[in-house]
Every structure is written in C-alpha cells, then in structure tokens.
XYZ file of C-alpha atoms in Angstrom:
164
model
C 26.783 -3.250 16.182
C 25.368 0.126 17.067
C 23.839 2.893 15.343
C 25.224 6.464 15.078
C 24.257 9.573 13.347
C 26.853 11.675 11.787
C 27.178 14.826 9.508
C 28.230 14.695 5.861
C 29.234 17.927 4.665
C 29.016 18.627 0.815
C 32.517 19.099 0.138
C 35.558 18.581 2.505
C 36.666 21.389 4.681
C 40.667 21.831 5.342
C 41.374 20.960 8.856
C 37.967 19.515 9.472
C 37.756 16.393 11.144
C 34.058 15.045 11.208
C 34.979 12.183 13.124
C 34.414 14.530 16.402
C 31.011 13.648 16.351
C 30.328 10.173 17.858
C 26.808 10.301 17.105
C 25.703 7.121 19.174
C 23.897 9.033 21.858
C 22.144 11.178 19.292
C 20.695 7.772 17.622
C 19.813 6.579 20.996
C 17.812 9.471 22.016
C 16.356 10.304 18.686
C 12.913 10.021 19.660
C 13.357 12.056 22.954
C 15.090 14.680 21.041
C 12.441 14.852 18.187
C 9.652 15.343 21.012
C 12.055 18.037 22.667
C 12.672 19.848 19.214
C 8.844 19.904 18.729
C 8.330 21.357 22.283
C 11.047 24.141 21.734
C 9.482 25.061 18.192
C 12.427 23.900 16.215
C 12.990 21.211 13.344
C 13.916 17.996 14.782
C 17.178 16.511 13.794
C 15.341 13.912 11.773
C 14.315 16.595 9.182
C 18.021 16.788 8.041
C 18.459 13.043 7.545
C 19.224 12.181 4.199
C 20.323 8.561 2.941
C 23.116 9.303 0.638
C 25.673 7.307 -1.462
C 27.411 5.973 1.637
C 24.941 3.077 1.982
C 25.320 2.331 -1.676
C 29.303 2.411 -1.176
C 28.813 0.038 1.881
C 27.191 -2.498 -0.491
C 29.482 -1.769 -3.282
C 32.624 -2.299 -1.022
C 31.868 -5.966 -1.099
C 30.684 -6.335 2.301
C 27.983 -8.864 1.232
C 30.068 -11.226 0.094
C 32.755 -11.175 2.845
C 30.351 -11.145 5.884
C 26.774 -11.728 5.081
C 25.209 -12.332 8.382
C 26.912 -9.324 10.022
C 25.949 -7.045 6.842
C 22.390 -8.244 6.795
C 22.016 -7.314 10.687
C 23.542 -3.969 10.047
C 21.084 -3.313 7.002
C 18.041 -4.200 9.169
C 19.294 -2.139 11.902
C 19.675 0.693 9.405
C 16.476 0.009 7.782
C 14.763 0.217 11.249
C 16.245 3.666 12.121
C 15.476 5.093 8.725
C 11.736 4.184 9.317
C 11.827 5.386 12.773
C 13.178 8.787 11.558
C 10.880 9.050 8.617
C 8.045 7.939 11.139
C 8.901 10.943 13.295
C 8.753 13.499 10.576
C 5.152 14.641 9.903
C 5.704 16.162 6.363
C 2.383 18.367 7.107
C 4.127 20.209 9.712
C 7.237 21.182 8.253
C 7.987 23.946 6.067
C 11.856 24.106 6.051
C 14.377 21.402 5.447
C 12.578 17.960 5.179
C 9.429 18.934 3.831
C 8.916 15.503 2.468
C 10.568 12.319 3.237
C 14.454 12.572 2.905
C 16.009 11.650 -0.600
C 19.409 10.628 -1.493
C 21.757 13.125 -1.116
C 19.622 16.128 -0.150
C 21.559 18.733 1.355
C 20.724 21.384 4.032
C 22.020 24.881 4.999
C 23.907 24.732 8.303
C 22.314 27.604 9.750
C 18.847 25.756 10.017
C 20.565 22.640 11.614
C 22.580 25.110 13.924
C 19.073 26.481 15.187
C 18.344 23.139 16.302
C 21.343 22.096 17.749
C 21.583 25.205 19.858
C 17.964 25.072 21.139
C 18.556 21.310 22.105
C 21.581 22.228 23.858
C 20.578 25.156 25.733
C 17.455 22.970 27.095
C 19.565 19.981 27.988
C 22.069 21.979 29.730
C 19.357 23.514 31.805
C 17.249 20.007 32.270
C 19.585 17.297 31.509
C 16.797 14.851 32.580
C 14.866 15.780 29.362
C 17.061 12.581 27.850
C 18.654 9.416 28.956
C 22.646 10.155 28.783
C 22.221 13.792 28.451
C 26.211 14.230 28.912
C 26.686 11.915 25.724
C 23.926 13.852 23.913
C 25.114 16.923 24.847
C 28.825 16.006 23.827
C 27.435 14.758 20.454
C 25.374 18.147 20.044
C 28.384 20.129 20.784
C 30.458 18.390 18.123
C 27.384 18.795 15.516
C 27.622 22.372 16.286
C 31.098 22.861 15.761
C 30.780 21.030 12.297
C 27.995 23.163 11.144
C 29.458 26.553 12.253
C 32.484 25.531 10.293
C 30.117 24.421 7.493
C 28.475 27.741 7.810
C 31.664 29.867 7.681
C 32.589 28.095 4.436
C 29.141 28.279 2.844
C 28.933 24.330 2.737
C 25.658 22.426 3.009
C 25.463 19.182 5.115
C 23.046 16.547 5.842
C 22.684 13.879 8.725
C 23.502 10.227 7.807
C 23.451 6.977 9.681
C 26.574 4.827 10.370
C 25.868 1.223 11.317
C-alpha cells in the first residue's frame, strides 16, 4: 500500500475531478518539498494538511472487520505520515494557515496554497534535481494548481489530506 496526498474541497465543484491529483510523488518527496518551500520563503504543503472525516469514514466502513492486518498496516502508515508532516511544521515559524497542528476539517483559502504550489513548480522546472522523481512531483503540483485555481474561482476552501 502506498501513501498519497490529495486535495479535499469544502464543497464539490461541478465538472471538477479532484482525482487528477495522483499525490504519491508529493508524499514521497514531502521532506524535500518542505525544505524547498522553506528556502523559497513560502508555506510548506504540510501547513495545509488536515486529517478530516475521511479517516473516520474509512474506519466506519467496516474495514477493521474485513481485513484487519491490511487496515492496521494502512493506519500505521497514515500515523507515520501524519507524525512526519507534523514534525516538519514548526508552529513558531508560521503565521498563516497551519499556525498550530492541523485539526480535523481545518479549511484553507486556495490562494495561500497556490502561492506555495506555484513557487515550488517554478523552482522545480528550473532545477528538477532538487527532488527525486521531479517529473512526478511536478505533475502532482500541476494537478494541485488546477484544483486550487478552480477552487479559488468558486470561492471554495480546501485542505490537504492523506490517502493510504
């Protein structure tokens, strides 16, 4: 099982397919992207992370009864990623979204996320060696930018979540 990061919109947008974001490359490169965001002076993607109701929905769907070993592995992987993302965030350095540890269903303005995504994309297009598998990371960032642009145009907030 592999971990992926994906965008959750506060409300559905007609014709919007949020599944265009694969998110696996973003999850694999999370440390490098955090460091890069810090160097570029933008909020890290981790600042937009919020573990929402989808984790509880996963548990409520009877997954524990059907396939306990795989579910426990997935939960451990999720817990490790959440710990990793929270470890990356130093709340004393943030004065925008993610000021403190993300809470369930915390929503963010798309413009803040777009600033981060655009800065990361610009840098990675010029210096792809900055992260492993830069092509995949850029594809994920481009998809995330498209989602956030549509969300911004519609006035819909968003958050980053984990799929495991």
